[in-house]
Short mmCIF file of C-alpha atoms and ligand atoms in Angstrom, two decimals:
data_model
loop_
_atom_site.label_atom_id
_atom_site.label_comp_id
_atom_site.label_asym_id
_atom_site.label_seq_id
_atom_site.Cartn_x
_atom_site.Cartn_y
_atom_site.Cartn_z
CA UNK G 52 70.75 -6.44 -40.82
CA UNK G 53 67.53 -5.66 -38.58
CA UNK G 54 66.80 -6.51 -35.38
CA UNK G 55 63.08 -6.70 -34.90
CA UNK G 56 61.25 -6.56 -31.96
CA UNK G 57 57.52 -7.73 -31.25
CA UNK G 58 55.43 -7.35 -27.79
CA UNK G 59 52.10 -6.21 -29.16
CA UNK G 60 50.22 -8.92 -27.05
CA UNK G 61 51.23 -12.27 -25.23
CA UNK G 62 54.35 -13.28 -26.89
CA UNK G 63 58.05 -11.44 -26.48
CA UNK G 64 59.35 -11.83 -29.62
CA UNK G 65 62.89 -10.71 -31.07
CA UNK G 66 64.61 -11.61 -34.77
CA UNK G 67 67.81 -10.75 -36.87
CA UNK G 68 67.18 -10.65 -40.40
CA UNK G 69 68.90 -10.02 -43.14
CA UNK G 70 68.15 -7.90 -46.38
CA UNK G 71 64.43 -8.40 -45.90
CA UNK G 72 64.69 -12.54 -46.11
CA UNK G 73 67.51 -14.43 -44.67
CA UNK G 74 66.35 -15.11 -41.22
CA UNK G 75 69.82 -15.19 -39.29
CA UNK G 76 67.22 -15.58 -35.42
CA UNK G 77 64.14 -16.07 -34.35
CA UNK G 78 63.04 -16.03 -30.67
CA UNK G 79 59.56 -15.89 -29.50
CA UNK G 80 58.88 -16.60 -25.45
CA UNK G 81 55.07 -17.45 -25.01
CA UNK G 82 53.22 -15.76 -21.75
CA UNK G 83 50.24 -18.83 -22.17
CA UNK G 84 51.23 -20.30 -18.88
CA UNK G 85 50.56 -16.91 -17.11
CA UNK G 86 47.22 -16.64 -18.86
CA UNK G 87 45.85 -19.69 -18.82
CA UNK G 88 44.15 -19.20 -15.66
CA UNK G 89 42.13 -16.57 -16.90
CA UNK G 90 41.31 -18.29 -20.30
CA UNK G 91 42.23 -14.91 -22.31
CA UNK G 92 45.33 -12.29 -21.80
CA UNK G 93 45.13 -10.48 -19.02
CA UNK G 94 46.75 -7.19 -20.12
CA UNK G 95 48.47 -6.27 -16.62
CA UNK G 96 50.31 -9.14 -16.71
CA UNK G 97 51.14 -9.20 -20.06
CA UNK G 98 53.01 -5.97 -19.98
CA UNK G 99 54.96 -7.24 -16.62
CA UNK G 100 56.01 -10.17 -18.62
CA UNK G 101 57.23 -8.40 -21.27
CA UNK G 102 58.89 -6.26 -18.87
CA UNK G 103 60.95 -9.70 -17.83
CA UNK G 104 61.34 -11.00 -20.90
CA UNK G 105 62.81 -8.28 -23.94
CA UNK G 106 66.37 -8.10 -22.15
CA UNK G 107 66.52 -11.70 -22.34
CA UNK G 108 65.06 -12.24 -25.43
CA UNK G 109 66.79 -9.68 -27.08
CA UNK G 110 70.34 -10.76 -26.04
CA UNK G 111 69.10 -14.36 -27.16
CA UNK G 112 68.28 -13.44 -31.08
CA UNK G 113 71.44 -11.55 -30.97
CA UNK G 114 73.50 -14.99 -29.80
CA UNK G 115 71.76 -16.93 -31.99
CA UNK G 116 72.11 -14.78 -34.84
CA UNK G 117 76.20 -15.31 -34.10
CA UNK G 118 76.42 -11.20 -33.84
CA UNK G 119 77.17 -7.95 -31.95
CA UNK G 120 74.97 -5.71 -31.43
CA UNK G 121 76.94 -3.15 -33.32
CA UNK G 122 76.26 -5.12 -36.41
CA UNK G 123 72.54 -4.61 -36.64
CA UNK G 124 72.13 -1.58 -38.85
CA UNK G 125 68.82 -0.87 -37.74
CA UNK G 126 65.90 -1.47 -34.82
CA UNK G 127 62.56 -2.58 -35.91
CA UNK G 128 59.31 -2.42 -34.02
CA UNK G 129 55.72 -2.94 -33.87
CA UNK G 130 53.76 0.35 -33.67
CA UNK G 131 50.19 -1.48 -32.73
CA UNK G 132 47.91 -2.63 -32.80
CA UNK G 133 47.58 -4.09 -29.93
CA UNK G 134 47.90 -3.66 -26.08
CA UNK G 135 49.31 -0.46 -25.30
CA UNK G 136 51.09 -1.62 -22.30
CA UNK G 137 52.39 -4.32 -23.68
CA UNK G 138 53.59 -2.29 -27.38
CA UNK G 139 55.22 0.69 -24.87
CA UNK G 140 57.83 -2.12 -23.47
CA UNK G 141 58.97 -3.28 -26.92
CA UNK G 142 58.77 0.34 -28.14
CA UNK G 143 60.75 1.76 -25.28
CA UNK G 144 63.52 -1.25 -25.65
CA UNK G 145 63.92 -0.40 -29.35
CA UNK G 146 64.44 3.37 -28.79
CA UNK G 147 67.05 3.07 -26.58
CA UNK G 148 69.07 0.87 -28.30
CA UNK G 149 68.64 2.77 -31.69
CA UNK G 150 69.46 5.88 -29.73
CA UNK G 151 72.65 4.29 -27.58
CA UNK G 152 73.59 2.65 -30.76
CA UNK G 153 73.34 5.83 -32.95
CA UNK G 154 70.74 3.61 -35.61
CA UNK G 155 68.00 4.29 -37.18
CA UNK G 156 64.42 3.11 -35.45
CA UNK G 157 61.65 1.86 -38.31
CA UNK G 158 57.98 1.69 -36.30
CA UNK G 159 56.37 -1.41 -38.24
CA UNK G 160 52.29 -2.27 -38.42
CA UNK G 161 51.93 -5.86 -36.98
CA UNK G 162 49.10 -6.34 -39.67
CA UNK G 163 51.73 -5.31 -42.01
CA UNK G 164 53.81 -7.92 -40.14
CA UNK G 165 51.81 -10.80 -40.44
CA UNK G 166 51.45 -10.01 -44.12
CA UNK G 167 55.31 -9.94 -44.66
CA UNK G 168 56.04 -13.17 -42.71
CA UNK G 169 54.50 -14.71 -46.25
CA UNK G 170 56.28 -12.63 -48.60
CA UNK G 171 59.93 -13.01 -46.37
CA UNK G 172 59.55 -16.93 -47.07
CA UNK G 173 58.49 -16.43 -50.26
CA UNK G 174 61.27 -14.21 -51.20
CA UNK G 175 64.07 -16.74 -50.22
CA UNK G 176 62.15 -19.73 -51.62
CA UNK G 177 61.16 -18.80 -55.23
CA UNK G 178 59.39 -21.56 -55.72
CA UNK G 179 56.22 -19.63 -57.47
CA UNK G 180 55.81 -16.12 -58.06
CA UNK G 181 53.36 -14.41 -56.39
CA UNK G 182 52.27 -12.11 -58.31
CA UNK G 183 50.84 -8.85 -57.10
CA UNK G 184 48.18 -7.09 -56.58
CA UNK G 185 47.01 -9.90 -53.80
CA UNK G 186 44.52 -9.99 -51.15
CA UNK G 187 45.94 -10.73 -47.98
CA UNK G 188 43.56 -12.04 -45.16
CA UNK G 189 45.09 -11.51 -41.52
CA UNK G 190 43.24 -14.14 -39.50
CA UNK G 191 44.43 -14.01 -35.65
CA UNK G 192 43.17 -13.33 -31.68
CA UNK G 193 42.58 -9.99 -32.68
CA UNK G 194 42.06 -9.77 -36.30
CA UNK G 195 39.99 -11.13 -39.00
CA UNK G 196 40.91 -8.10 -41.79
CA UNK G 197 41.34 -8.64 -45.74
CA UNK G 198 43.44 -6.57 -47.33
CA UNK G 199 44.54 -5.63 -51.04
CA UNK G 200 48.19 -5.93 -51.17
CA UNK G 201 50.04 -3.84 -54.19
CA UNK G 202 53.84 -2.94 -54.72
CA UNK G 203 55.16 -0.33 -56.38
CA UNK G 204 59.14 -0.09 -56.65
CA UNK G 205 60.07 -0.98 -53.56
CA UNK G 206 56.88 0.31 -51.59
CA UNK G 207 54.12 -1.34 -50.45
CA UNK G 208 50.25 -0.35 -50.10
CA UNK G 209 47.66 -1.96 -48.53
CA UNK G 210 43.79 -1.09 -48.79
CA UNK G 211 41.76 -2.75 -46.28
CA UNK G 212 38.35 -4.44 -47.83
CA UNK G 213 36.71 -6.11 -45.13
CA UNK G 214 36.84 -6.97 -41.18
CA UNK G 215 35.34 -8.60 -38.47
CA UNK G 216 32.16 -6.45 -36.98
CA UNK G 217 32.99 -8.16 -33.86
CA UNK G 218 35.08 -11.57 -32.71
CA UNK G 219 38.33 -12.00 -34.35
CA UNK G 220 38.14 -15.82 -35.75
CA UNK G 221 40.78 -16.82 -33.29
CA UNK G 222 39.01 -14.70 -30.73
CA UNK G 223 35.92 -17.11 -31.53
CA UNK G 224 38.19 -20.50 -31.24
CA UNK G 225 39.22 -19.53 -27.88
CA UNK G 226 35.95 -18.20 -26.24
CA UNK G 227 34.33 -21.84 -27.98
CA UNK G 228 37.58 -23.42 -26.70
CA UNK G 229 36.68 -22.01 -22.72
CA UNK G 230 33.26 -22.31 -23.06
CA UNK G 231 33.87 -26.51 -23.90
CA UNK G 232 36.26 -26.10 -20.82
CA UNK G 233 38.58 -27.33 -23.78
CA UNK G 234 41.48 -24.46 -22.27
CA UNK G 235 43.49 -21.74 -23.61
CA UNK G 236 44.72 -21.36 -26.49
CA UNK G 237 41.88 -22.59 -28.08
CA UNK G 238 42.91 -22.85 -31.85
CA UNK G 239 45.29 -26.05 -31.53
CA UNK G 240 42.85 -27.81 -29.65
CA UNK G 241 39.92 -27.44 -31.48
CA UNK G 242 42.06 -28.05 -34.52
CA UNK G 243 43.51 -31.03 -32.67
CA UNK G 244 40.29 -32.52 -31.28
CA UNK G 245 38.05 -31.57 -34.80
CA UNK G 246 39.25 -34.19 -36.79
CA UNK G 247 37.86 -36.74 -34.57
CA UNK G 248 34.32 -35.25 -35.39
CA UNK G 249 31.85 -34.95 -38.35
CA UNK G 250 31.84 -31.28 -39.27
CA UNK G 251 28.47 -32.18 -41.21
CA UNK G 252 26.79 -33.07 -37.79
CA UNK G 253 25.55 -29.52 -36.20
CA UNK G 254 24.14 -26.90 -38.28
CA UNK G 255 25.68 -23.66 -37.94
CA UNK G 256 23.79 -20.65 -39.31
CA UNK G 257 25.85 -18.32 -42.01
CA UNK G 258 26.95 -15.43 -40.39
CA UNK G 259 24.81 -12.47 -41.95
CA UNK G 260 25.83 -9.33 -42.42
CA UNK G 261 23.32 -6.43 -42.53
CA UNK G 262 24.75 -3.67 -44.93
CA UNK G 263 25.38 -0.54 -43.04
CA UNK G 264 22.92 2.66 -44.06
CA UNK G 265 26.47 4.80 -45.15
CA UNK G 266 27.30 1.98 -47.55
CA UNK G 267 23.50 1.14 -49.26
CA UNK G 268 24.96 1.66 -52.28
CA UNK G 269 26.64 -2.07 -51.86
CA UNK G 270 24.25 -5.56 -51.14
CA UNK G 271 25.33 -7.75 -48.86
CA UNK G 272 27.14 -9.78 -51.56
CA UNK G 273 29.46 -6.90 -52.18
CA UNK G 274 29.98 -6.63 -48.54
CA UNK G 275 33.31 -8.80 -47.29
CA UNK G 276 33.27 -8.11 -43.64
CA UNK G 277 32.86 -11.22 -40.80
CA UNK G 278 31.01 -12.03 -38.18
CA UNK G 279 31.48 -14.87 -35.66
CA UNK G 280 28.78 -14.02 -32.73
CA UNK G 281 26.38 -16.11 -34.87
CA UNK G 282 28.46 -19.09 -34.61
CA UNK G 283 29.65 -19.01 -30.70
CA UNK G 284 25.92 -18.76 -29.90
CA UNK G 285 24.91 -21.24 -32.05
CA UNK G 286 27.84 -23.49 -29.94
CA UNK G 287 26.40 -22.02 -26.66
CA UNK G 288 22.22 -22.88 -27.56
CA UNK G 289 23.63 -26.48 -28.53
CA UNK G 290 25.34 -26.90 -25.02
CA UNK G 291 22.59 -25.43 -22.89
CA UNK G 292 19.87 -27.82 -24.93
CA UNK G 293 21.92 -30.83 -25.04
CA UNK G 294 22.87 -31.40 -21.20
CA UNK G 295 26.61 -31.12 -21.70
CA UNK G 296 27.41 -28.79 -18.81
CA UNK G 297 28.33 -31.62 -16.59
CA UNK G 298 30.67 -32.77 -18.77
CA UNK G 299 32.06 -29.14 -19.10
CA UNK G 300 32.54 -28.69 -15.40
CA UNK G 301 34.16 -31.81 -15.22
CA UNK G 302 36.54 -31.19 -17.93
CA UNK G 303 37.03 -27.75 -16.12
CA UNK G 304 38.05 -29.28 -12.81
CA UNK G 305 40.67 -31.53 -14.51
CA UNK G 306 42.07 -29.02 -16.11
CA UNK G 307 43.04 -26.92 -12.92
CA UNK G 308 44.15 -29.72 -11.08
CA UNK G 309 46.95 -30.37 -13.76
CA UNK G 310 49.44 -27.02 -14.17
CA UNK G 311 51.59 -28.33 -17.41
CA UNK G 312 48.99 -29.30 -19.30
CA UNK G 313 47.37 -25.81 -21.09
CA UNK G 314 44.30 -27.74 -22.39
CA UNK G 315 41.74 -31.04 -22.38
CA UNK G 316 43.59 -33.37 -24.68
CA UNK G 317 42.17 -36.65 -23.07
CA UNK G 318 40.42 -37.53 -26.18
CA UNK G 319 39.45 -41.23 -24.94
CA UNK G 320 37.07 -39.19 -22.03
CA UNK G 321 35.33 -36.92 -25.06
CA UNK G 322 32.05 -37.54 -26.09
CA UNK G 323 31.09 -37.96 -29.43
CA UNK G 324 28.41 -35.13 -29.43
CA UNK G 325 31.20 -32.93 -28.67
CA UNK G 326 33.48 -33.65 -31.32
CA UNK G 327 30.88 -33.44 -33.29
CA UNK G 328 30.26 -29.77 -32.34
CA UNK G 329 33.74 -28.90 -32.25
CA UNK G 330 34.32 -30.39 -35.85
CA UNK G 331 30.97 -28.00 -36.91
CA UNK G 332 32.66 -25.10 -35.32
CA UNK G 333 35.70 -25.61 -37.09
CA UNK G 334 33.98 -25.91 -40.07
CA UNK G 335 31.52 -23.27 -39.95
CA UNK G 336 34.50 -20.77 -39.41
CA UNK G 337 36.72 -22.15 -42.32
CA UNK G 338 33.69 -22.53 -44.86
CA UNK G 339 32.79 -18.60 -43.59
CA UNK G 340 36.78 -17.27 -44.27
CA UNK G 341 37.24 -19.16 -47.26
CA UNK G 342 33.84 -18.20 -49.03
CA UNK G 343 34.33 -14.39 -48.48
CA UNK G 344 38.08 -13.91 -49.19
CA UNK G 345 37.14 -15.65 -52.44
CA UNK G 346 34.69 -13.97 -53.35
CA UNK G 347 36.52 -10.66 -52.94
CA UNK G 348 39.24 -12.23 -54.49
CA UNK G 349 37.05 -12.45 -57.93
CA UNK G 350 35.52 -8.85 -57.55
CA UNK G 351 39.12 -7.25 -57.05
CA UNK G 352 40.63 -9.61 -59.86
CA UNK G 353 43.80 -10.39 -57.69
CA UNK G 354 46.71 -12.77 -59.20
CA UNK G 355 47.62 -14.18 -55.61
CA UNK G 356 45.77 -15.06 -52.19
CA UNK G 357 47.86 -14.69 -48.98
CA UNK G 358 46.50 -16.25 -45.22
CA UNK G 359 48.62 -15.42 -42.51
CA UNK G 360 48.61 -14.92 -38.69
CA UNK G 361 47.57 -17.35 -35.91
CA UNK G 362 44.84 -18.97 -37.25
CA UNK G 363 46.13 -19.39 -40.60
CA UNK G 364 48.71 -22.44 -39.17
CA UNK G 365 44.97 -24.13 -38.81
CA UNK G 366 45.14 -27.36 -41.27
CA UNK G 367 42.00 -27.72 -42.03
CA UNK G 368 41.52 -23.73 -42.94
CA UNK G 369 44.75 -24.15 -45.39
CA UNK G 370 43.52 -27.62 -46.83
CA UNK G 371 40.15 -25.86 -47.80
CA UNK G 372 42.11 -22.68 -49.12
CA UNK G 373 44.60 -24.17 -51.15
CA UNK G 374 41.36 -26.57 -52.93
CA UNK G 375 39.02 -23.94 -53.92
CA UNK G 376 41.81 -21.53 -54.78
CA UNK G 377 42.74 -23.67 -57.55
CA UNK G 378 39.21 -23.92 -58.61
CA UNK G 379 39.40 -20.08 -58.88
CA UNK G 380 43.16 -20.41 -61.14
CA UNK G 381 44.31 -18.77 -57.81
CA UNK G 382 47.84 -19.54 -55.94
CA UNK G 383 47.53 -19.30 -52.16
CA UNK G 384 50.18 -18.56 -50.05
CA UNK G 385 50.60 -19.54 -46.17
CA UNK G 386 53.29 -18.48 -43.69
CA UNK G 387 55.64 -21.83 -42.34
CA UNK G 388 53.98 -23.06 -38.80
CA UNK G 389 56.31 -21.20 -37.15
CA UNK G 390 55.59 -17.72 -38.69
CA UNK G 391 51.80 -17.60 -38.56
CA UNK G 392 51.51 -17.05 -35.09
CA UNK G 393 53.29 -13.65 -33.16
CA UNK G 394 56.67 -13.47 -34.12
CA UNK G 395 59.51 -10.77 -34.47
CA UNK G 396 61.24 -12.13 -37.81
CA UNK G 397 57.72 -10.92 -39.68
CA UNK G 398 58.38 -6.95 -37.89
CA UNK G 399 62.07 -7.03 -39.09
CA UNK G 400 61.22 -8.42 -43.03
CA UNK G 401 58.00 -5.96 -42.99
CA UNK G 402 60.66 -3.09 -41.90
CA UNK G 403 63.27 -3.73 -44.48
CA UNK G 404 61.50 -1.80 -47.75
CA UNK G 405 60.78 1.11 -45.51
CA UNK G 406 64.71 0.95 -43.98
CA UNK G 407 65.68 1.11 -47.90
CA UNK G 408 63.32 4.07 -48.22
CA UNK G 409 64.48 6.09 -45.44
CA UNK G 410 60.66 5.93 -43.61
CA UNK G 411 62.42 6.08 -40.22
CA UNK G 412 60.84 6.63 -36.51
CA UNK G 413 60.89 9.76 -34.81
CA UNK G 414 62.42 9.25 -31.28
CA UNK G 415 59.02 10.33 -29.78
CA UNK G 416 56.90 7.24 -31.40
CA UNK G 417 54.51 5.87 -29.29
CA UNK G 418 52.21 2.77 -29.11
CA UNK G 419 49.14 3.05 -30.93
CA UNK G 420 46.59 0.37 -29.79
CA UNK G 421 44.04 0.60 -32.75
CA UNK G 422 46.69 1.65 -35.53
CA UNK G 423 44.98 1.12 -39.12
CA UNK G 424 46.51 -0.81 -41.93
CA UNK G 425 46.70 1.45 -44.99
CA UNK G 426 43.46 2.66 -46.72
CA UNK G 427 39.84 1.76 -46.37
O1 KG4 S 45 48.65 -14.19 -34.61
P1 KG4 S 45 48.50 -14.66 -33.21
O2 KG4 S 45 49.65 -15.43 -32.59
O3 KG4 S 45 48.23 -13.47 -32.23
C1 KG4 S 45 47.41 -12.39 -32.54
O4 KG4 S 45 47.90 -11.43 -33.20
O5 KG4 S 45 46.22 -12.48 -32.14
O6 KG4 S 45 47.15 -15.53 -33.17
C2 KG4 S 45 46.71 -16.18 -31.99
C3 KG4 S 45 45.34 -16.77 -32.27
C4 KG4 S 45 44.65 -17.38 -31.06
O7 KG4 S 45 43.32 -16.92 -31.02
C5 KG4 S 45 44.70 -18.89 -31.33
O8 KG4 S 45 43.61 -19.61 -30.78
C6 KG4 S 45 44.66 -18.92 -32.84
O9 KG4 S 45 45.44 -17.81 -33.26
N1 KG4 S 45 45.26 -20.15 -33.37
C7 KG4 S 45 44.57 -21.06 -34.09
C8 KG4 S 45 45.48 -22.13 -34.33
N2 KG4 S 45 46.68 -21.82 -33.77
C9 KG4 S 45 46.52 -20.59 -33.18
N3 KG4 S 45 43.31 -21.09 -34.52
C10 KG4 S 45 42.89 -22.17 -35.22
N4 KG4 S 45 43.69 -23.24 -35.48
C11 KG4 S 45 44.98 -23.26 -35.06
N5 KG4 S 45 45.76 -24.32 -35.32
ZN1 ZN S 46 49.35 -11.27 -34.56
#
């Protein structure tokens, strides 16, 4: 039974699983409303919300898992990445009640995390077998990474192929998202607002990768890393040359007059030239995720594909997946909705191999902002 705990950026996040699968709680409390106004996480806040929220949370996927504390037989946490205010409040949290409790503390990789939110479902459904080795891509706000996943006994390795060289994917949703004055978080709108658009209607350039000097032994086909810049400025050149920053400010002004609503939904009052370009940006982003992981996917020889983290909930990114990784005699795998995005239950599945191997904590863990994911 582990109790995992997750505060790595703007969610507080606390789950109960059991033996790796069985997910007994599940609480996540969002911070959007405190960011909002800022159109991105502000990481002095976040941290002070966190602050307010683990007791609470905490005692709430306890409840719900219809436990004592004294029952959990171990506390999981996430390591980093991620903000290291933010990591030090769910750190600290977990250390003292693995230390008051006399349990054993497991430090988890939130990568690792989003990775394992698949393979918990998947244990406790086995509905297809996915077979291993796999490459796992981690699309989210602060990650676009590929990884190939293998399993050996009961532990797990991970060798990271390619990454973004600078926006995250979700990263590039939400600065496209603000910059359309379209709010924050910007993945469930644009998702929300694409399908009204033709995704044929604005050309997007390919994102192009120049190979770096250290790796000239590789071209650029061999190369599986991402790039988004291309794209945002491409939606930025199309709104400066097509007169839509009325429209923007407009949108802009609505949007901080109304405090529940997070983001522009009033469809009726959106042009069509702007669904247009939101359905290309959508598009130009899934077309650009799908067509590398593949293609690494064939050079490594995997037997399974995994997509998971926030931007993998995106329908249009799992329709396209799921399609061409047939084409390819490839199975993809997806976290449910409500595992793709931040969550604790993913830190407490990802911590239950290395519980069973003894790979505890030292007391003196800290948060590590930039911590890798296995291998390069
Ligand atoms: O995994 P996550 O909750 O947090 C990070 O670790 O970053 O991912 C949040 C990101 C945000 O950038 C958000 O805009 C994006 O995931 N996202 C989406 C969708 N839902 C969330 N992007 C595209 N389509 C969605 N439906
Ligand atoms: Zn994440």
């Amino acid at each position: 039974m582990i109790l995992g705990i997750e505060s790595s950026c703007d969610e507080t996040a606390a789950a109960v699983v059991r033996d790796g699968e069985e997910l007994l709680s599940n609480v996540v409390t969002s911070q959007i409303a405190t960011h909002f106004p800022y159109g991105g996480v502000v990481p002095e806040l976040a941290s002070r919300e966190h602050l307010r929220a683990i007791v609470p949370v905490v005692r709430k996927a306890v409840e719900d898992a219809d436990l004592q504390l004294s029952a959990i037989d171990a506390f999981a946490v996430t390591q980093g990445p991620g903000l290291a205010g933010s990591l030090l409040v769910g750190i600290t949290y977990a250390k003292s009640l693995a230390f008051a409790l006399s349990k054993p503390l497991v430090a988890v990789n939130h990568l690792e995390g989003h990775i394992h939110a698949v393979l918990l479902e998947h244990r406790r459904s086995q509905s297809a077998e996915l077979a291993m080795p796999a490459l796992a891509l981690v699309v989210s706000g602060g990650h676009t990474h590929l990884y190939l996943v293998n399993k050996s006994d009961t532990i797990w390795s991970y060798r990271n192929v390619g990454r973004t060289l600078d926006d995250a994917a979700g990263e590039a949703f939400d600065k496209v998202a603000k910059l359309l004055g379209l709010g924050y978080p910007g993945g469930p709108i644009i998702e929300k607002l694409a399908v009204r658009g033709n995704p044929r209607a604005v050309a997007m350039p390919l994102s192009q990768i120049k190979v770096h000097r250290k790796r000239h032994d590789l071209d650029a086909e061999q190369v599986y890393d991402f790039s988004f810049s291309g794209i945002k400025t491409a939606v930025l050149r199309f709104v400066e040359t097509h007169a839509m920053s009325n429209a923007i400010e407009s949108r802009k002004t609505a949007l901080g007059r109304v405090h529940e609503s997070r983001t522009y939904d009033d469809v009726q009052n959106l042009d069509q030239l702007t669904l247009d370009l939101i359905a290309s940006f959508q598009e130009a982003v899934v077309q650009d995720l799908v067509r590398k992981t593949l293609r690494a996917a064939q050079r490594f020889e995997v037997e399974s594909l995994i997509v998971s983290g926030g931007v993998a909930s995106n329908r249009r990114l799992r329709d396209e997946f799921t399609s061409r990784a047939q084409a390819h005699g490839l199975r993809v795998f997806f976290p449910g909705r409500g595992l793709s995005t931040d969550n604790a239950a993913m830190i407490a599945a990802a911590a239950f191999p290395k519980y069973r191997a003894g790979d505890f904590a030292d007391i003196h863990v800290s948060a590590e902002a930039s911590l890798p994911l296995g291998t390069r």
